[in-house]
mmCIF file of C-alpha atoms in Angstrom:
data_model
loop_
_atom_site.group_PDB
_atom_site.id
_atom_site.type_symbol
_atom_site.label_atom_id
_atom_site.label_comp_id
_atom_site.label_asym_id
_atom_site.label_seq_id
_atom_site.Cartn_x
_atom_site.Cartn_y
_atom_site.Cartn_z
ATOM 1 C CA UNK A 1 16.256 -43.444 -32.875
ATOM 2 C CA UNK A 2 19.924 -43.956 -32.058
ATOM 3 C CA UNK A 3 20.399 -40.402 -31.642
ATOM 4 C CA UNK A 4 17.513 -40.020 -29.370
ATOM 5 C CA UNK A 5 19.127 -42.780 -26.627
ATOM 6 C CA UNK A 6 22.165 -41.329 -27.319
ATOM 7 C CA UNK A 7 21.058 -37.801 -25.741
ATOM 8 C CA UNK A 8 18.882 -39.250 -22.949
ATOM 9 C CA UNK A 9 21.445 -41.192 -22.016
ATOM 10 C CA UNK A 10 24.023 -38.333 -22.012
ATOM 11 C CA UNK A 11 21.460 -36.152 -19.929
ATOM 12 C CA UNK A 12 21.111 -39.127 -17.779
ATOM 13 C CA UNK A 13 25.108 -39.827 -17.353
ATOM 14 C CA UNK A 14 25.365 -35.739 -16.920
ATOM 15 C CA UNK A 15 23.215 -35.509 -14.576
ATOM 16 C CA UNK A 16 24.783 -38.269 -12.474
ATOM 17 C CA UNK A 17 28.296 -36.835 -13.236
ATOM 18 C CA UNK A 18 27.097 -33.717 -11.529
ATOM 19 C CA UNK A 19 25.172 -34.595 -8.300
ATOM 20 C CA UNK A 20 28.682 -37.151 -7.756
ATOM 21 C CA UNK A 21 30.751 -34.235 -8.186
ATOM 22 C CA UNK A 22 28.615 -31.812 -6.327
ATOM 23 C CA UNK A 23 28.874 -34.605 -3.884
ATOM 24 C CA UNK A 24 32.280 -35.238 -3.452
ATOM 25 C CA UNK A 25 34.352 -33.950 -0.097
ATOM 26 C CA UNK A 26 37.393 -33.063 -1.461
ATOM 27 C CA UNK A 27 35.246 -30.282 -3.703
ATOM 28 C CA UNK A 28 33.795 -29.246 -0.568
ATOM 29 C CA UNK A 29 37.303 -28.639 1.295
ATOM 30 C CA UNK A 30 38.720 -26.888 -1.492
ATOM 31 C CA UNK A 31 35.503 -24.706 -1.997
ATOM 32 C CA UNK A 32 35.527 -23.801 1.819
ATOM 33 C CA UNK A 33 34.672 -21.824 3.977
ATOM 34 C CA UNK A 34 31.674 -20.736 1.887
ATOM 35 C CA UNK A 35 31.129 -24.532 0.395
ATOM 36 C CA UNK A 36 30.640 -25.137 -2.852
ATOM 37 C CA UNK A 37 26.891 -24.119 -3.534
ATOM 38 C CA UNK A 38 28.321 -20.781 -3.438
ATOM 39 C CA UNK A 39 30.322 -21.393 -6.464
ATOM 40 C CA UNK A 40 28.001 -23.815 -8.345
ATOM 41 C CA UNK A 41 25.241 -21.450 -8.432
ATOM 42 C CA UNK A 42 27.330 -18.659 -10.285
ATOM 43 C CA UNK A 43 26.848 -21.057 -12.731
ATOM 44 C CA UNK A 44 23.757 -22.133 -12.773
ATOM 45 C CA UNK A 45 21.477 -20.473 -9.588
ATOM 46 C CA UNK A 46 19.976 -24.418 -9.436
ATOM 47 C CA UNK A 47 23.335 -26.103 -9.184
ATOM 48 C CA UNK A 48 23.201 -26.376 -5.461
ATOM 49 C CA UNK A 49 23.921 -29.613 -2.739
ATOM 50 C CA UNK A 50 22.593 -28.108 0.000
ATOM 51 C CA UNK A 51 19.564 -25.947 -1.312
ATOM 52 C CA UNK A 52 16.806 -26.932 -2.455
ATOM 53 C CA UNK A 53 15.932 -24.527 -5.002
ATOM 54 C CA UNK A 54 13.319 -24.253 -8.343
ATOM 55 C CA UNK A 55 13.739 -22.643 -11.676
ATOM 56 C CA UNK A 56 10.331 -20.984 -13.122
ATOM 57 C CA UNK A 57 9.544 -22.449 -16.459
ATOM 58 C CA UNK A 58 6.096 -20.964 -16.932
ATOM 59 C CA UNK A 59 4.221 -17.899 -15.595
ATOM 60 C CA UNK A 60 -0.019 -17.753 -16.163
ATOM 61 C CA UNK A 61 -1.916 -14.947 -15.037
ATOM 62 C CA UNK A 62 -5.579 -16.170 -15.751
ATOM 63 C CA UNK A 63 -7.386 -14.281 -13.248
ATOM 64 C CA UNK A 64 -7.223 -10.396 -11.802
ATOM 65 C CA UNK A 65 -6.210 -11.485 -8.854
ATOM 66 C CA UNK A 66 -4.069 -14.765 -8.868
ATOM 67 C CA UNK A 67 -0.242 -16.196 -10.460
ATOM 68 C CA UNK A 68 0.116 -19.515 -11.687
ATOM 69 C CA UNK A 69 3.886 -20.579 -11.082
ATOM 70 C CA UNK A 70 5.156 -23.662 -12.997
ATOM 71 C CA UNK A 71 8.129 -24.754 -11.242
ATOM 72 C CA UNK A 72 11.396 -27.120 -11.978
ATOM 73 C CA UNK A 73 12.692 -28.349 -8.620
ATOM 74 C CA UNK A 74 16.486 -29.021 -8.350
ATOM 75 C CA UNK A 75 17.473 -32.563 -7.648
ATOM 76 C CA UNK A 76 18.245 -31.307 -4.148
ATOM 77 C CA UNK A 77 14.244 -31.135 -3.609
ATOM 78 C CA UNK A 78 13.502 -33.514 -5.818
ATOM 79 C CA UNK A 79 15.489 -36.508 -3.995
ATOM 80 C CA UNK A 80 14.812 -35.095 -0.374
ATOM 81 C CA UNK A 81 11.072 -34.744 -0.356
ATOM 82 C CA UNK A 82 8.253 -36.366 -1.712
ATOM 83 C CA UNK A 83 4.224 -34.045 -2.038
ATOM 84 C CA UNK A 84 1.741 -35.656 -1.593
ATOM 85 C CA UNK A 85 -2.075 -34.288 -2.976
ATOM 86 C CA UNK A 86 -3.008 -31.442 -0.391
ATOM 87 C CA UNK A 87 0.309 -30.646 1.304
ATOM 88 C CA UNK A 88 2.329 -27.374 1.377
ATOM 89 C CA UNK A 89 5.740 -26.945 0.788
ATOM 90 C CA UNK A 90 7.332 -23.456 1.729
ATOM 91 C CA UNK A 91 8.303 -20.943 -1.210
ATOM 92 C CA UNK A 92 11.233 -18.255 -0.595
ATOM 93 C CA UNK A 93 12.067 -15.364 -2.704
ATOM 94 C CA UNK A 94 14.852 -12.700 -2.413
ATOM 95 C CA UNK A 95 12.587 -9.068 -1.998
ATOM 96 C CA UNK A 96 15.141 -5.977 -1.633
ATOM 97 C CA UNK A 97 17.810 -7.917 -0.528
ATOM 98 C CA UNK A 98 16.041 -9.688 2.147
ATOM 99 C CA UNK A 99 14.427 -13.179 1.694
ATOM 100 C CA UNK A 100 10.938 -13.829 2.531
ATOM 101 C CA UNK A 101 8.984 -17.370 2.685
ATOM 102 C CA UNK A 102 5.884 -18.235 2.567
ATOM 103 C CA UNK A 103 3.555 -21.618 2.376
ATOM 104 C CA UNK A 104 2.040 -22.265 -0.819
ATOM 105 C CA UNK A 105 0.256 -26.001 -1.780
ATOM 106 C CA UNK A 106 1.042 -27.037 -5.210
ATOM 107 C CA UNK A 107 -2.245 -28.079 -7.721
ATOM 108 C CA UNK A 108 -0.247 -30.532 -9.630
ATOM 109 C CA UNK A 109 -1.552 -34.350 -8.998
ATOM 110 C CA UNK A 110 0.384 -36.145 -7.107
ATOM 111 C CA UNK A 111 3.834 -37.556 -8.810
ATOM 112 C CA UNK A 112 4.338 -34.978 -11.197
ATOM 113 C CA UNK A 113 7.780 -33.725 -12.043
ATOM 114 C CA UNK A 114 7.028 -29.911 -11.902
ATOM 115 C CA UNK A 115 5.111 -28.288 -8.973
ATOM 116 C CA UNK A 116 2.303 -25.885 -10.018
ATOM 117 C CA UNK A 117 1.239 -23.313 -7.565
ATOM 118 C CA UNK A 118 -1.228 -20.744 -8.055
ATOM 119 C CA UNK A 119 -0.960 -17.453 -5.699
ATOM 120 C CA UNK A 120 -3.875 -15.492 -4.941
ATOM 121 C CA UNK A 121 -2.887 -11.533 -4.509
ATOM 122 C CA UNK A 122 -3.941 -10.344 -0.988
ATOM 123 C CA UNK A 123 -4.473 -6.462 -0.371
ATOM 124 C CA UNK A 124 -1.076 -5.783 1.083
ATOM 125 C CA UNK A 125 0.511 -9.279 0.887
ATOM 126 C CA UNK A 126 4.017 -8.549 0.418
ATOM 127 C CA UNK A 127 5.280 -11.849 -1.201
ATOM 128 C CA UNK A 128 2.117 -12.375 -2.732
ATOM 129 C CA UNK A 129 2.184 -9.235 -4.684
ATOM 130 C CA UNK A 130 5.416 -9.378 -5.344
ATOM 131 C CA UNK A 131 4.396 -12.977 -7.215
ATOM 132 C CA UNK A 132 2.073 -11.590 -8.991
ATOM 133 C CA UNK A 133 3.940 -8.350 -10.575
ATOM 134 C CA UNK A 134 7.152 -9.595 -10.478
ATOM 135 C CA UNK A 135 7.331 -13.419 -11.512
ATOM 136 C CA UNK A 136 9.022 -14.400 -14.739
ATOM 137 C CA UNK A 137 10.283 -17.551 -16.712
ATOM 138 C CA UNK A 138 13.424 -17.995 -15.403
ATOM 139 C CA UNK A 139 13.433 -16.461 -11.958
ATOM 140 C CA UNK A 140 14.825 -18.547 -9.235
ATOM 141 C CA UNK A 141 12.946 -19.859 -6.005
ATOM 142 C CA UNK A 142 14.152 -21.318 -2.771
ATOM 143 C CA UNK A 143 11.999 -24.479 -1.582
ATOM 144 C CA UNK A 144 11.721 -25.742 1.507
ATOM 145 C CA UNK A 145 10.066 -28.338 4.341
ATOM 146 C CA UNK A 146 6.970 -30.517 3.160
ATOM 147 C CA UNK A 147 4.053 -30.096 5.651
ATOM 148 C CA UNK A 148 0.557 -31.264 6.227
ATOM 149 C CA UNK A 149 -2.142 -33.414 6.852
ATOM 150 C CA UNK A 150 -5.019 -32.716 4.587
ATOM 151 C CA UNK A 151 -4.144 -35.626 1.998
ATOM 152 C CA UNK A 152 -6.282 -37.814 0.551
ATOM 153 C CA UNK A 153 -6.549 -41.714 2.645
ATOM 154 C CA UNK A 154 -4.142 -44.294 1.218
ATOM 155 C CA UNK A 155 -7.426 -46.084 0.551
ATOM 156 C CA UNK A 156 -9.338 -43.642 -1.471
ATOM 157 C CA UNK A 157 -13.078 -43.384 -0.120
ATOM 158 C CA UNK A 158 -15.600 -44.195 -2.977
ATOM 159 C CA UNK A 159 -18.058 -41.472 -2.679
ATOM 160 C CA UNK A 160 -15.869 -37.533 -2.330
ATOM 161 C CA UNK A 161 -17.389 -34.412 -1.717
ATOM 162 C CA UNK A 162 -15.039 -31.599 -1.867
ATOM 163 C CA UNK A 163 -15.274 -28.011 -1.067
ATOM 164 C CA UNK A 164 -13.078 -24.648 -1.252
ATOM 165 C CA UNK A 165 -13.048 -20.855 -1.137
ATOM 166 C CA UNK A 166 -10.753 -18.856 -2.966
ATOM 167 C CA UNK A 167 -7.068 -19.845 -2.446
ATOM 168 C CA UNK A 168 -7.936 -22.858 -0.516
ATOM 169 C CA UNK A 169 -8.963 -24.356 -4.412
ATOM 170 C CA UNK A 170 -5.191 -25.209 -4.884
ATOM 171 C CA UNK A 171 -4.510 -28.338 -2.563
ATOM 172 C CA UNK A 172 -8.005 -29.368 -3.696
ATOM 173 C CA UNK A 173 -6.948 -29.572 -7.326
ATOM 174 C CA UNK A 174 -4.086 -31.265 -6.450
ATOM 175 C CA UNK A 175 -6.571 -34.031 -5.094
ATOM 176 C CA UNK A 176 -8.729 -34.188 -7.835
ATOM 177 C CA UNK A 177 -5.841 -34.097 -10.262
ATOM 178 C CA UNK A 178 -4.272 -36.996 -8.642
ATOM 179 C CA UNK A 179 -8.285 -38.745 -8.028
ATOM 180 C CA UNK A 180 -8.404 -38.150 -12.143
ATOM 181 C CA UNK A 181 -5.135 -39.475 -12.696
ATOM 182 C CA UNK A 182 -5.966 -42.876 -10.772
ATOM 183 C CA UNK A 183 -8.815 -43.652 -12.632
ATOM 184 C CA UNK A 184 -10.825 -42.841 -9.690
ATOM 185 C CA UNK A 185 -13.831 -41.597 -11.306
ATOM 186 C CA UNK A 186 -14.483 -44.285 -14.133
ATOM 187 C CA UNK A 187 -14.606 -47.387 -11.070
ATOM 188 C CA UNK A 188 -17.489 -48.739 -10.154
ATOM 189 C CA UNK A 189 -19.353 -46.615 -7.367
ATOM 190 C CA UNK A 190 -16.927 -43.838 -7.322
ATOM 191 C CA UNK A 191 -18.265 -40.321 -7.283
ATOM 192 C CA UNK A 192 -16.952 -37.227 -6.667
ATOM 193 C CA UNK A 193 -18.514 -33.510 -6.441
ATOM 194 C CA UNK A 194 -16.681 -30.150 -5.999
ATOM 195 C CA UNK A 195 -18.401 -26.836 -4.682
ATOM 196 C CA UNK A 196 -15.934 -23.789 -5.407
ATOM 197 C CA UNK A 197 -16.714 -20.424 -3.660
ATOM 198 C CA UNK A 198 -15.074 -17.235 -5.139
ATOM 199 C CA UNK A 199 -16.406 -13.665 -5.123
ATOM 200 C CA UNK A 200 -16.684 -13.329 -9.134
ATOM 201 C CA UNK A 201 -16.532 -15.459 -11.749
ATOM 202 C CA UNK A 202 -13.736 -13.855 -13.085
ATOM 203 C CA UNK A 203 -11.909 -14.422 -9.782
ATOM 204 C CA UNK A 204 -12.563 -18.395 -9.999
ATOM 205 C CA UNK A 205 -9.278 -20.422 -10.649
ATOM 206 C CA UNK A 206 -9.488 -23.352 -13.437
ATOM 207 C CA UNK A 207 -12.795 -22.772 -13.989
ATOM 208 C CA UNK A 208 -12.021 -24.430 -17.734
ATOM 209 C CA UNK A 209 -10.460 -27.514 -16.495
ATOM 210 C CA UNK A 210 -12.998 -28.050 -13.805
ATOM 211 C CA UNK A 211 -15.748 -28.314 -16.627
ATOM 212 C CA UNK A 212 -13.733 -30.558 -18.179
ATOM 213 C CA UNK A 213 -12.820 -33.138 -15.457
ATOM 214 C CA UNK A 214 -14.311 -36.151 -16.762
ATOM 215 C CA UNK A 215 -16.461 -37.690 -13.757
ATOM 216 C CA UNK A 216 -16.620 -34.529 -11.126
ATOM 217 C CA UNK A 217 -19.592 -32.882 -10.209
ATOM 218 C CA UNK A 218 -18.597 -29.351 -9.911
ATOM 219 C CA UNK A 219 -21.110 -26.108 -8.560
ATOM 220 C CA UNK A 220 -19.859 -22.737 -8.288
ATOM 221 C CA UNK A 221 -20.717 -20.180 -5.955
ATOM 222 C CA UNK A 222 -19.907 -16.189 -6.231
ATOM 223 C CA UNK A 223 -20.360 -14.004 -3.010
ATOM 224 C CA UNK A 224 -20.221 -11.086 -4.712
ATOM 225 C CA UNK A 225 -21.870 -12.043 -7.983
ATOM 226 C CA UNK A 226 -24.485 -13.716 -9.430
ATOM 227 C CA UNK A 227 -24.358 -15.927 -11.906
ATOM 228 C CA UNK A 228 -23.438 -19.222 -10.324
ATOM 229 C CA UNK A 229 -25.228 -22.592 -9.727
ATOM 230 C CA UNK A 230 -25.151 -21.310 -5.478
ATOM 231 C CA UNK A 231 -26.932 -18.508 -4.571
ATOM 232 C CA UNK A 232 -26.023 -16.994 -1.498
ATOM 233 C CA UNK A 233 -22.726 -18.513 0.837
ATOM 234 C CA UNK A 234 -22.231 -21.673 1.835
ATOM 235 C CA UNK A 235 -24.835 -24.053 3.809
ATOM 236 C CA UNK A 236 -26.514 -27.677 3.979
ATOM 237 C CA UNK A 237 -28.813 -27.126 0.916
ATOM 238 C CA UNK A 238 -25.616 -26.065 -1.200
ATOM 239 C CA UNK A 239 -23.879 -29.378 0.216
ATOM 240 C CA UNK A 240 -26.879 -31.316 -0.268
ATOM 241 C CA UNK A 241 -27.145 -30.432 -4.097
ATOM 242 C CA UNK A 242 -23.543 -30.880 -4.790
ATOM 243 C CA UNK A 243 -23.824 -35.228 -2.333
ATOM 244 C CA UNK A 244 -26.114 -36.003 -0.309
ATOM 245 C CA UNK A 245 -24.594 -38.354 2.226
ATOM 246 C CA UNK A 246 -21.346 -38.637 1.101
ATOM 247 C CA UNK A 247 -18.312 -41.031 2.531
ATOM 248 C CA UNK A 248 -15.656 -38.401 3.092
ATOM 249 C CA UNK A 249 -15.358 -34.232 3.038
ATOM 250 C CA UNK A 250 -12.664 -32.231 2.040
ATOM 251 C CA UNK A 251 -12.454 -28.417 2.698
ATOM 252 C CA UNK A 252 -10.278 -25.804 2.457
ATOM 253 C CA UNK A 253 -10.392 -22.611 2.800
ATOM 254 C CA UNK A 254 -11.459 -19.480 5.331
ATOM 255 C CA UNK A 255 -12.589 -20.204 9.422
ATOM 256 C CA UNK A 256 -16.147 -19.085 8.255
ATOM 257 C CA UNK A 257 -16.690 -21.805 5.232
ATOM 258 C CA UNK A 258 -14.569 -24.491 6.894
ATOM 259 C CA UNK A 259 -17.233 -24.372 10.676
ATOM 260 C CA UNK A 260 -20.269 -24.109 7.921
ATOM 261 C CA UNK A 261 -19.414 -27.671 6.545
ATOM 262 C CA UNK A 262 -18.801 -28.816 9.823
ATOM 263 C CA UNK A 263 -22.293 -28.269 11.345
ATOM 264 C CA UNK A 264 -23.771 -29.760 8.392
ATOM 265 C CA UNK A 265 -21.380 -32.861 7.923
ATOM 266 C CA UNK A 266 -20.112 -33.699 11.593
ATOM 267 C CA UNK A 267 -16.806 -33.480 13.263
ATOM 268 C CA UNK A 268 -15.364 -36.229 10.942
ATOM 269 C CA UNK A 269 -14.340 -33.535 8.204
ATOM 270 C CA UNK A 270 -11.082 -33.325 7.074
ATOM 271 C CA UNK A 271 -10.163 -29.461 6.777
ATOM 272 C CA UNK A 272 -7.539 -27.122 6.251
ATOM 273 C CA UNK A 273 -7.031 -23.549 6.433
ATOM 274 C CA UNK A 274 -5.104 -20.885 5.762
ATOM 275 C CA UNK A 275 -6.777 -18.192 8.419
ATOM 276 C CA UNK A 276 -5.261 -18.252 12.136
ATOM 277 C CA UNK A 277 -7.896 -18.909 14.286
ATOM 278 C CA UNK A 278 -9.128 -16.135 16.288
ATOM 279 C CA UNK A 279 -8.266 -16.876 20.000
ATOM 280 C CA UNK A 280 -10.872 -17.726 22.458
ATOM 281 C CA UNK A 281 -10.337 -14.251 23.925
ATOM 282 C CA UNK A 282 -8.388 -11.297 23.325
ATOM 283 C CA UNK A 283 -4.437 -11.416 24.069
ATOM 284 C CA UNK A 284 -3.886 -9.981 27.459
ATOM 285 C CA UNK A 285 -0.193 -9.002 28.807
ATOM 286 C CA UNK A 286 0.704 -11.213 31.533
ATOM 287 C CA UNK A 287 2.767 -8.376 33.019
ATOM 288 C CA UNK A 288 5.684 -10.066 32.535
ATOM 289 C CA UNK A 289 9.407 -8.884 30.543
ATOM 290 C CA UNK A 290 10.327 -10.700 27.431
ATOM 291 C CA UNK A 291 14.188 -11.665 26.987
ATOM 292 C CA UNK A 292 15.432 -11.915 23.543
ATOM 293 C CA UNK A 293 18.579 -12.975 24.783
ATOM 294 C CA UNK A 294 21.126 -13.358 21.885
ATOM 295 C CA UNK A 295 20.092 -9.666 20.673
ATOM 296 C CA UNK A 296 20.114 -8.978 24.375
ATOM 297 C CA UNK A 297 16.980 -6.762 24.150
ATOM 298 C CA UNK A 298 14.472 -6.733 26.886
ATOM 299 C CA UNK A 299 11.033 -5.452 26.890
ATOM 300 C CA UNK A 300 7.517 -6.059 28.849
ATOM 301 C CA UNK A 301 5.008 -7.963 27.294
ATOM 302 C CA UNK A 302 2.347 -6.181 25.636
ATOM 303 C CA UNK A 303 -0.227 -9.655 25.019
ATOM 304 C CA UNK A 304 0.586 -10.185 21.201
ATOM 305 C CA UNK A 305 2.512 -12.646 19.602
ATOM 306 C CA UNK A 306 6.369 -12.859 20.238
ATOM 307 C CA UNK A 307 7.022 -12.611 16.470
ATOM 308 C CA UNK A 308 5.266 -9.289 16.801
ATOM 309 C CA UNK A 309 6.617 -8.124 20.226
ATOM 310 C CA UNK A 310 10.420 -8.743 18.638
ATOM 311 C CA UNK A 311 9.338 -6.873 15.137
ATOM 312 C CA UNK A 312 8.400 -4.048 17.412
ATOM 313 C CA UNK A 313 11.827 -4.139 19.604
ATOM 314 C CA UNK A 314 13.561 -3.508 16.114
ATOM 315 C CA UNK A 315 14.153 -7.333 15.484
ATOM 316 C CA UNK A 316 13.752 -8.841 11.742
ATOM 317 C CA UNK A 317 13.490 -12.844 12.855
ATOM 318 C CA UNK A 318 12.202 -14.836 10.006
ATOM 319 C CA UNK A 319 9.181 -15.656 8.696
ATOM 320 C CA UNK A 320 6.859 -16.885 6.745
ATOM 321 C CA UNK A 321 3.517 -17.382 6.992
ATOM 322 C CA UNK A 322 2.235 -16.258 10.256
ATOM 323 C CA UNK A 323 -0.485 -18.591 10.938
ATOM 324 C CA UNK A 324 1.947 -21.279 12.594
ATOM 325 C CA UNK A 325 1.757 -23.543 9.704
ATOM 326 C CA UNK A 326 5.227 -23.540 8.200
ATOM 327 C CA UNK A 327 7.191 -23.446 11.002
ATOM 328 C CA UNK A 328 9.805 -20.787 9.530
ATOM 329 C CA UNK A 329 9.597 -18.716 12.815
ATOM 330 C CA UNK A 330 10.133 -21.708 15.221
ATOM 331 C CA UNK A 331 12.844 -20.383 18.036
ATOM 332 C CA UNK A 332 14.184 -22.267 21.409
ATOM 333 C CA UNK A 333 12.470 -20.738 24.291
ATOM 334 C CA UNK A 334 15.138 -21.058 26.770
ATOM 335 C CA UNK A 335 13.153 -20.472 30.074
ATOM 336 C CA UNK A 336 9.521 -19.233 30.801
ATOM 337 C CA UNK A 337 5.998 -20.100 29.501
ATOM 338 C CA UNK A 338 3.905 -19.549 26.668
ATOM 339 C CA UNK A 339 0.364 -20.514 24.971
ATOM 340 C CA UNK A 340 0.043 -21.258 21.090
ATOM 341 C CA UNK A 341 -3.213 -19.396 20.088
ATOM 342 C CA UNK A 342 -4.317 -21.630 17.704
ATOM 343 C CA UNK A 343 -4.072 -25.146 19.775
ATOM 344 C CA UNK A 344 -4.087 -23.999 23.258
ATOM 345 C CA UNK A 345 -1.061 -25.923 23.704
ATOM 346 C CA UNK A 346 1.052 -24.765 27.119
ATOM 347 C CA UNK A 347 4.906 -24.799 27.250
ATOM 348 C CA UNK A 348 6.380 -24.495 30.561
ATOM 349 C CA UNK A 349 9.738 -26.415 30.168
ATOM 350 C CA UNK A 350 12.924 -24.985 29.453
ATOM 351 C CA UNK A 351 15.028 -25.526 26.229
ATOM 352 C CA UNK A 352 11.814 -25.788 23.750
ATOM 353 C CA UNK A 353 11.079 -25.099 20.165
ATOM 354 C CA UNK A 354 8.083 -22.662 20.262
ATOM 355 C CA UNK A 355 6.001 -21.091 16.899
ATOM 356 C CA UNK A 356 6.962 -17.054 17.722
ATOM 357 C CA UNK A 357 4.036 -15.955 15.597
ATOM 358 C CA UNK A 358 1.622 -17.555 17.254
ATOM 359 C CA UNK A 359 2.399 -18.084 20.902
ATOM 360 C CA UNK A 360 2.031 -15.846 23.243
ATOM 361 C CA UNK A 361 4.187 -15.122 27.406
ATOM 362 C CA UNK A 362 2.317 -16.533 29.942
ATOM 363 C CA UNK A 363 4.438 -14.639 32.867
ATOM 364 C CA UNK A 364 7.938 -13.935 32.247
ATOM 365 C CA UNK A 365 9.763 -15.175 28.910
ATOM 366 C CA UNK A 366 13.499 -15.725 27.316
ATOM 367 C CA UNK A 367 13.543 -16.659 23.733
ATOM 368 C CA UNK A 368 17.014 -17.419 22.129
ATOM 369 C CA UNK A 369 16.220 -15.004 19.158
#
């Protein structure tokens, strides 16, 4: 017993030890110019002040086409940002020498030390691919920015209907993980169902631990299989089966699934998803020239994105996950005006943080990039 305390409290004193010494000024003027992460993480790639970084303490691959990352966040992360049950926090890994981020939610319930995220594979997803080969205990992460709305109400609704397609099952389980973890299910009036679409059984994520959430109504439905409790894709009789009438909806997941739930459930649902929305019409070229002024390159606007209008002027700005959700691409936009394509939002004043990847010139255009 004594030796037990002894080493907790050792860990506990070494830890503090550290972050004071990481901490301390005069370490960071005799480390300059680099600073001292630069140094540290020689040591251990973890031991950083101003990255927030993760270590990779367990790999899964339980399905043909997904990676389940367990991951140990530095204390940089860990005392700088707080998930909550449905939020994303952006993932960055080193691929040929050139770093590459991109928005992932984590499945743990809410609180947990470690952050679990499960990656599905996409047909030509670079980082995603990567994940999947590549991953291994050990490897080292960067982590960055906490984002998003689709979390659960401080005051949890009594009567939960949830529902996902393929990827979009990770923030989900993060809900009911943290819904199980409450209690939620066992009070009195409580009830929670959640319909899972993927194309094959083989393809569905936690299937095991779904079956055994004590208290959660769960229906699966394959679109490219039978075998499922849903036949067919999603619609009101699949909702219907899983709660009729219920006090609060939860989707995530692609456009298509995410406007089926609406018509049946009303404009009240809370969604999220992790397809762009396609604009109202086609991008058009406004006719205008494009200034990327600090690479002082200069080209006419072609109607896509500005992300992709740079990429094709021989630019590499970064980013990550091309839907405007993480922010990574975010540049000033020094004079002209643009339109995001997925809010319709207008910017016409000068000195203004714009999403490159999806906004597009409206006229002529000068983006400090």
């Amino acid at each position: 017993m004594f030796t037990q305390t002894t080493h907790t409290s050792g860990g506990t004193l070494a830890r503090a030890f550290r972050k004071r010494v990481l901490g301390s000024d005069l370490l960071d003027l005799l480390t300059g110019p680099h600073g001292v992460d630069r140094y540290t993480e020689l040591v251990a790639p973890t031991w950083t002040r101003g990255e927030a970084r993760a270590k990779v303490v367990d790999v899964r691959r339980t399905t043909p086409r997904s990676v389940t990352l367990t991951l140990a966040p530095n204390d940089t992360f860990t005392t700088t940002h707080a998930v909550k049950a449905g939020q994303y926090v952006n993932l960055t890994v080193e691929i040929d020498g050139r770093r590459h981020t991109r928005c992932y939610s984590p499945a743990n319930a809410e609180g947990a030390g470690n952050l679990e995220l499960t990656v599905g594979r996409h047909d030509g997803g670079l980082v995603s691919n990567y994940l999947y080969h590549r991953a291994r205990r050990g490897m080292v992460v960067g982590l960055s920015g906490v984002g998003g709305d689709f979390v659960l109400p401080v005051r949890r609704p009594r009567r939960i209907l949830f529902v996902s397609g393929g990827s979009g099952i990770t923030p989900v389980m993060a809900m009911l993980r943290t819904l199980v973890t409450e209690g939620h299910p066992g009070t009195p009036g409580a009830e929670i169902a959640f319909v899972h679409y993927a194309r094959t059984p083989a393809e569905a994520c936690y299937r095991d631990e779904l079956a055994a959430l004590p208290g959660v109504r769960v229906l699966h439905g394959y679109t490219r299989s039978g075998g499922g409790d849903l036949v067919g894709r999603c619609g009101p009789e699949h909702l219907a089966a899983a709660m009729p009438a219920p006090d609060a909806v939860f989707v995530c997941g692609p456009t298509a699934l995410i406007e089926a739930v609406r018509q049946h459930c009303g404009p009240g649902v809370c969604t999220e998803s992790f397809v762009p929305p396609a604009p109202e019409a086609p991008p058009v070229a406004s006719g205008g020239r494009i200034t990327f002024s600090d690479s002082v390159v200069d080209v006419v606007d072609d109607g896509r994105p500005l992300l992709e209008q740079a990429e094709s002027a021989g630019l590499t700005p970064a980013s990550g996950c091309r839907m405007g959700i993480c922010h990574t691409c975010t540049r000033r936009k020094t004079a002209g005006t643009v339109r995001n394509l997925v809010t319709g939002a207008v910017s016409t004043v000068p000195d203004d943080d714009v999403q490159i990847c999806v906004s597009v010139p409206v006229g002529d255009v000068d983006i400090a990039l």
